[in-house]
PDB file of C-alpha atoms in Angstrom:
ATOM      1  CA  MET A 549      -0.075   0.132  -0.043  1.00 51.00           C
ATOM      2  CA  LYS A 550       2.515   2.531   0.836  1.00 52.00           C
ATOM      3  CA  ARG A 551       4.567   1.711  -2.620  1.00 54.00           C
ATOM      4  CA  ASN A 552       1.187   2.247  -4.494  1.00 53.00           C
ATOM      5  CA  LEU A 553       0.553   5.572  -2.452  1.00 49.00           C
ATOM      6  CA  ARG A 554       4.450   6.835  -2.941  1.00 50.00           C
ATOM      7  CA  GLU A 555       4.472   5.922  -6.536  1.00 55.00           C
ATOM      8  CA  GLY A 556       0.611   5.704  -7.403  1.00 53.00           C
ATOM      9  CA  GLY A 557       0.728   9.419  -8.968  1.00 49.00           C
ATOM     10  CA  GLY A 558      -2.546  10.103  -7.518  1.00 48.00           C
ATOM     11  CA  ASP A 559      -4.347   7.373  -8.909  1.00 52.00           C
ATOM     12  CA  ALA A 560      -3.911   4.872  -5.770  1.00 51.00           C
ATOM     13  CA  ALA A 561      -6.887   3.260  -4.916  1.00 51.00           C
ATOM     14  CA  THR A 562      -7.549   1.004  -2.066  1.00 64.00           C
ATOM     15  CA  GLU A 563      -9.526  -2.283  -2.603  1.00 76.00           C
ATOM     16  CA  VAL A 564      -9.329  -4.581   0.138  1.00 79.00           C
ATOM     17  CA  TYR A 565     -10.120  -8.720   0.583  1.00 81.00           C
ATOM     18  CA  ARG A 566     -10.342 -10.593   3.195  1.00 82.00           C
ATOM     19  CA  ILE A 567      -9.837 -14.374   3.214  1.00 82.00           C
ATOM     20  CA  SER A 568     -11.443 -15.258   6.954  1.00 79.00           C
ATOM     21  CA  GLY A 569      -9.469 -16.939   9.892  1.00 77.00           C
ATOM     22  CA  SER A 570     -11.032 -18.958  12.559  1.00 78.00           C
ATOM     23  CA  THR A 571     -11.217 -15.857  14.532  1.00 77.00           C
ATOM     24  CA  PRO A 572     -10.685 -12.363  13.445  1.00 73.00           C
ATOM     25  CA  ASP A 573      -7.032 -11.524  15.112  1.00 77.00           C
ATOM     26  CA  LYS A 574      -6.783 -14.775  12.205  1.00 81.00           C
ATOM     27  CA  HIS A 575      -8.491 -12.914   9.071  1.00 84.00           C
ATOM     28  CA  LEU A 576      -6.032 -11.952   6.388  1.00 87.00           C
ATOM     29  CA  TYR A 577      -6.395  -8.840   4.429  1.00 88.00           C
ATOM     30  CA  PHE A 578      -5.049  -7.966   1.112  1.00 91.00           C
ATOM     31  CA  ASP A 579      -4.375  -4.702  -0.737  1.00 90.00           C
ATOM     32  CA  VAL A 580      -5.939  -5.852  -3.991  1.00 90.00           C
ATOM     33  CA  TYR A 581      -5.299  -2.564  -6.196  1.00 89.00           C
ATOM     34  CA  SER A 582      -1.832  -2.794  -5.735  1.00 90.00           C
ATOM     35  CA  MET A 583      -1.643  -6.500  -5.893  1.00 94.00           C
ATOM     36  CA  ARG A 584      -3.247  -6.408  -9.278  1.00 93.00           C
ATOM     37  CA  LYS A 585      -1.385  -3.395 -10.814  1.00 92.00           C
ATOM     38  CA  TRP A 586       1.892  -5.346  -9.403  1.00 95.00           C
ATOM     39  CA  ALA A 587       1.059  -8.420 -10.667  1.00 97.00           C
ATOM     40  CA  MET A 588       0.028  -7.004 -14.774  1.00 95.00           C
ATOM     41  CA  ALA A 589       3.329  -5.841 -14.666  1.00 96.00           C
ATOM     42  CA  ASN A 590       5.464  -8.931 -13.106  1.00 97.00           C
ATOM     43  CA  VAL A 591       3.909 -12.050 -13.082  1.00 97.00           C
ATOM     44  CA  ALA A 592       3.325 -13.815 -16.407  1.00 97.00           C
ATOM     45  CA  GLU A 593      -0.114 -14.590 -17.881  1.00 97.00           C
ATOM     46  CA  VAL A 594      -1.649 -18.431 -17.510  1.00 97.00           C
ATOM     47  CA  THR A 595      -4.399 -20.252 -18.532  1.00 96.00           C
ATOM     48  CA  THR A 596      -6.600 -22.081 -15.840  1.00 94.00           C
ATOM     49  CA  PHE A 597      -9.625 -24.123 -16.325  1.00 95.00           C
ATOM     50  CA  LEU A 598     -12.985 -22.700 -14.652  1.00 93.00           C
ATOM     51  CA  ASP A 599     -13.961 -25.142 -11.374  1.00 93.00           C
ATOM     52  CA  TRP A 600     -17.213 -25.670 -11.746  1.00 93.00           C
ATOM     53  CA  GLY A 601     -17.317 -26.553  -8.215  1.00 92.00           C
ATOM     54  CA  ARG A 602     -15.427 -23.613  -7.184  1.00 92.00           C
ATOM     55  CA  ALA A 603     -17.933 -21.115  -8.863  1.00 91.00           C
ATOM     56  CA  GLU A 604     -20.867 -22.869  -6.970  1.00 90.00           C
ATOM     57  CA  ARG A 605     -19.902 -22.535  -3.752  1.00 90.00           C
ATOM     58  CA  LEU A 606     -18.498 -18.789  -4.286  1.00 88.00           C
ATOM     59  CA  ILE A 607     -22.143 -18.169  -5.055  1.00 85.00           C
ATOM     60  CA  SER A 608     -23.902 -20.649  -1.808  1.00 87.00           C
ATOM     61  CA  SER A 609     -21.035 -18.700   0.388  1.00 84.00           C
ATOM     62  CA  GLY A 610     -22.266 -15.425  -0.015  1.00 80.00           C
ATOM     63  CA  ALA A 611     -19.424 -14.623  -1.284  1.00 82.00           C
ATOM     64  CA  ILE A 612     -20.445 -13.012  -4.296  1.00 83.00           C
ATOM     65  CA  ASP A 613     -22.981 -10.125  -5.005  1.00 80.00           C
ATOM     66  CA  ARG A 614     -25.067 -10.819  -7.475  1.00 79.00           C
ATOM     67  CA  ASN A 615     -26.060  -6.628  -7.647  1.00 79.00           C
ATOM     68  CA  ARG A 616     -21.771  -6.398  -8.446  1.00 77.00           C
ATOM     69  CA  ILE A 617     -22.066  -8.920 -11.085  1.00 78.00           C
ATOM     70  CA  THR A 618     -25.597  -7.246 -12.932  1.00 73.00           C
ATOM     71  CA  GLU A 619     -24.578  -3.737 -12.818  1.00 71.00           C
ATOM     72  CA  HIS A 620     -20.942  -3.580 -12.967  1.00 63.00           C
ATOM     73  CA  THR A 621     -19.247  -7.070 -13.607  1.00 60.00           C
ATOM     74  CA  ILE A 622     -21.034  -8.423 -16.906  1.00 59.00           C
ATOM     75  CA  HIS A 623     -20.332  -4.707 -18.411  1.00 57.00           C
ATOM     76  CA  ASN A 624     -16.273  -5.395 -18.314  1.00 64.00           C
ATOM     77  CA  GLN A 625     -13.618  -7.207 -20.575  1.00 74.00           C
ATOM     78  CA  MET A 626     -12.598 -10.817 -18.458  1.00 77.00           C
ATOM     79  CA  GLU A 627      -9.317  -9.489 -17.015  1.00 88.00           C
ATOM     80  CA  PRO A 628      -7.148 -12.366 -15.355  1.00 94.00           C
ATOM     81  CA  ILE A 629      -8.059 -13.263 -11.904  1.00 95.00           C
ATOM     82  CA  ILE A 630      -5.510 -13.259  -9.510  1.00 96.00           C
ATOM     83  CA  ILE A 631      -5.273 -16.531  -7.339  1.00 96.00           C
ATOM     84  CA  GLY A 632      -2.753 -16.709  -4.422  1.00 95.00           C
ATOM     85  CA  ILE A 633      -1.559 -20.353  -3.884  1.00 95.00           C
ATOM     86  CA  GLY A 634      -1.540 -21.677  -0.693  1.00 92.00           C
ATOM     87  CA  ALA A 635      -3.500 -18.408   0.581  1.00 90.00           C
ATOM     88  CA  ALA A 636      -5.711 -20.405   2.157  1.00 86.00           C
ATOM     89  CA  GLY A 637      -3.697 -22.902   3.435  1.00 85.00           C
ATOM     90  CA  PRO A 638      -1.264 -25.108   2.515  1.00 87.00           C
ATOM     91  CA  GLY A 639      -2.622 -27.155  -0.718  1.00 89.00           C
ATOM     92  CA  ASN A 640      -5.386 -24.369  -0.991  1.00 89.00           C
ATOM     93  CA  ASP A 641      -5.241 -22.003  -3.242  1.00 92.00           C
ATOM     94  CA  GLN A 642      -7.945 -18.706  -3.197  1.00 93.00           C
ATOM     95  CA  ILE A 643      -8.893 -16.332  -5.686  1.00 94.00           C
ATOM     96  CA  LEU A 644      -8.102 -12.877  -4.142  1.00 94.00           C
ATOM     97  CA  ASP A 645      -8.873 -11.005  -7.613  1.00 92.00           C
ATOM     98  CA  GLY A 646     -11.741 -11.356  -9.500  1.00 90.00           C
ATOM     99  CA  GLY A 647     -14.261 -13.632  -7.840  1.00 90.00           C
ATOM    100  CA  HIS A 648     -16.856 -11.804  -9.265  1.00 87.00           C
ATOM    101  CA  ARG A 649     -15.594 -12.063 -12.651  1.00 88.00           C
ATOM    102  CA  TYR A 650     -15.074 -16.280 -12.315  1.00 91.00           C
ATOM    103  CA  VAL A 651     -18.763 -16.140 -10.832  1.00 90.00           C
ATOM    104  CA  ALA A 652     -20.092 -14.170 -14.098  1.00 88.00           C
ATOM    105  CA  TYR A 653     -18.070 -16.216 -16.823  1.00 88.00           C
ATOM    106  CA  ALA A 654     -19.663 -19.877 -14.916  1.00 90.00           C
ATOM    107  CA  LEU A 655     -23.405 -18.247 -15.117  1.00 87.00           C
ATOM    108  CA  GLY A 656     -22.541 -16.682 -19.071  1.00 87.00           C
ATOM    109  CA  ALA A 657     -21.319 -20.187 -19.992  1.00 89.00           C
ATOM    110  CA  THR A 658     -24.393 -21.645 -18.548  1.00 90.00           C
ATOM    111  CA  ALA A 659     -26.632 -19.509 -20.311  1.00 88.00           C
ATOM    112  CA  ALA A 660     -24.862 -20.804 -23.384  1.00 91.00           C
ATOM    113  CA  GLY A 661     -25.660 -24.351 -22.530  1.00 93.00           C
ATOM    114  CA  LEU A 662     -21.776 -25.205 -21.782  1.00 93.00           C
ATOM    115  CA  ALA A 663     -22.546 -25.774 -17.626  1.00 92.00           C
ATOM    116  CA  GLY A 664     -19.578 -28.381 -16.598  1.00 91.00           C
ATOM    117  CA  ALA A 665     -17.499 -27.740 -20.211  1.00 92.00           C
ATOM    118  CA  PRO A 666     -13.527 -27.107 -19.274  1.00 93.00           C
ATOM    119  CA  LEU A 667     -13.811 -23.711 -20.292  1.00 93.00           C
ATOM    120  CA  PRO A 668     -10.137 -21.874 -19.873  1.00 95.00           C
ATOM    121  CA  LEU A 669      -9.752 -18.466 -18.047  1.00 93.00           C
ATOM    122  CA  PRO A 670      -7.136 -16.282 -17.884  1.00 95.00           C
ATOM    123  CA  ALA A 671      -4.992 -15.641 -14.896  1.00 96.00           C
ATOM    124  CA  TYR A 672      -1.992 -14.523 -12.415  1.00 97.00           C
ATOM    125  CA  PRO A 673      -0.697 -17.015 -10.079  1.00 97.00           C
ATOM    126  CA  LEU A 674       1.181 -15.397  -7.319  1.00 97.00           C
ATOM    127  CA  THR A 675       3.496 -18.022  -4.904  1.00 96.00           C
ATOM    128  CA  PRO A 676       2.898 -16.805  -1.493  1.00 95.00           C
ATOM    129  CA  ASP A 677       6.394 -14.824  -1.485  1.00 95.00           C
ATOM    130  CA  GLN A 678       4.206 -12.509  -4.012  1.00 97.00           C
ATOM    131  CA  TRP A 679       1.191 -12.582  -2.089  1.00 95.00           C
ATOM    132  CA  LYS A 680       2.582 -12.085   1.100  1.00 94.00           C
ATOM    133  CA  GLN A 681       3.836  -8.606   0.161  1.00 93.00           C
ATOM    134  CA  PHE A 682      -0.181  -7.309  -0.200  1.00 92.00           C
ATOM    135  CA  LEU A 683      -0.751  -8.394   3.017  1.00 91.00           C
ATOM    136  CA  ILE A 684      -2.342  -5.267   5.171  1.00 88.00           C
ATOM    137  CA  PRO A 685      -0.493  -5.336   8.662  1.00 87.00           C
ATOM    138  CA  ARG A 686      -3.069  -6.642  11.130  1.00 82.00           C
ATOM    139  CA  PHE A 687      -2.663  -3.104  13.255  1.00 83.00           C
ATOM    140  CA  ILE A 688      -3.834  -1.409  10.389  1.00 82.00           C
ATOM    141  CA  ALA A 689      -6.988  -3.204  10.072  1.00 76.00           C
ATOM    142  CA  GLN A 690      -7.180  -2.820  13.111  1.00 77.00           C
ATOM    143  CA  THR A 691      -7.234   0.704  13.478  1.00 79.00           C
ATOM    144  CA  LEU A 692      -9.497   1.107  10.028  1.00 74.00           C
ATOM    145  CA  GLY A 693     -12.147  -1.143  11.658  1.00 72.00           C
ATOM    146  CA  PHE A 694     -11.569  -3.689   8.731  1.00 72.00           C
ATOM    147  CA  ASP A 695     -13.334  -6.408  11.244  1.00 66.00           C
ATOM    148  CA  ALA A 696     -16.047  -3.835  12.152  1.00 63.00           C
ATOM    149  CA  ASN A 697     -17.449  -3.040   8.697  1.00 51.00           C
ATOM    150  CA  TYR A 698     -16.807  -6.241   6.840  1.00 48.00           C
ATOM    151  CA  ASP A 699     -19.737  -8.391   7.611  1.00 44.00           C
ATOM    152  CA  SER A 700     -20.968 -10.545   5.134  1.00 42.00           C
ATOM    153  CA  THR A 701     -22.417 -13.104   7.509  1.00 41.00           C
ATOM    154  CA  ASP A 702     -25.789 -12.420   6.786  1.00 38.00           C
ATOM    155  CA  PHE A 703     -26.190 -12.161   2.605  1.00 34.00           C
ATOM    156  CA  GLN A 704     -28.489 -14.439   0.920  1.00 36.00           C
ATOM    157  CA  TRP A 705     -27.921 -15.359  -2.201  1.00 35.00           C
ATOM    158  CA  PRO A 706     -31.457 -13.649  -4.541  1.00 35.00           C
ATOM    159  CA  SER A 707     -33.968 -15.271  -5.815  1.00 39.00           C
ATOM    160  CA  GLY A 708     -34.479 -15.204  -9.431  1.00 39.00           C
ATOM    161  CA  PRO A 709     -33.274 -16.463 -12.764  1.00 39.00           C
ATOM    162  CA  VAL A 710     -29.594 -15.907 -12.286  1.00 38.00           C
ATOM    163  CA  ALA A 711     -29.470 -17.988  -8.609  1.00 38.00           C
ATOM    164  CA  ASP A 712     -32.029 -20.285  -9.898  1.00 40.00           C
ATOM    165  CA  ASP A 713     -29.590 -20.802 -13.218  1.00 41.00           C
ATOM    166  CA  ALA A 714     -26.571 -21.307 -10.375  1.00 39.00           C
ATOM    167  CA  ALA A 715     -28.671 -23.793  -8.067  1.00 41.00           C
ATOM    168  CA  ALA A 716     -29.681 -25.820 -10.997  1.00 40.00           C
ATOM    169  CA  ASN A 717     -26.194 -26.571 -11.669  1.00 35.00           C
ATOM    170  CA  ARG A 718     -25.255 -27.951  -8.580  1.00 34.00           C
TER     171      ARG A 718
END
């Protein structure tokens, strides 16, 4: 974040992604804006494949906001997602940026009759040494009230055509 503010020339932004830990002191917070900017300049883009089960889990867990998909994500070009290798624990990769694009891609493919197909999508895979440089220190997260302001536990995926399409593919 400091590097981004220092080098941003006034275009620095704050976008934070959280991986929930077992308690708030175990949560991990990522400076996504700086991570995306860095990945685009320093990491080779690869092709990965849509994991239909992961897309379903993102929907059913409430991690994805339907309004964000319909009002923002579907109007943009598919940019590479960022995958944190081992970010959710040993052997457990995590989408650190692009979860909404990932689900929009799955829903679009479902609408096109391609549900379950091995569909390619672009990604930047970050090793632990790479993604760790974008962790926001705990004292900053506490000072800025991230835990108090970040609550998706009461989110319910609304019913309707998009949700029904996702549910039909479970």
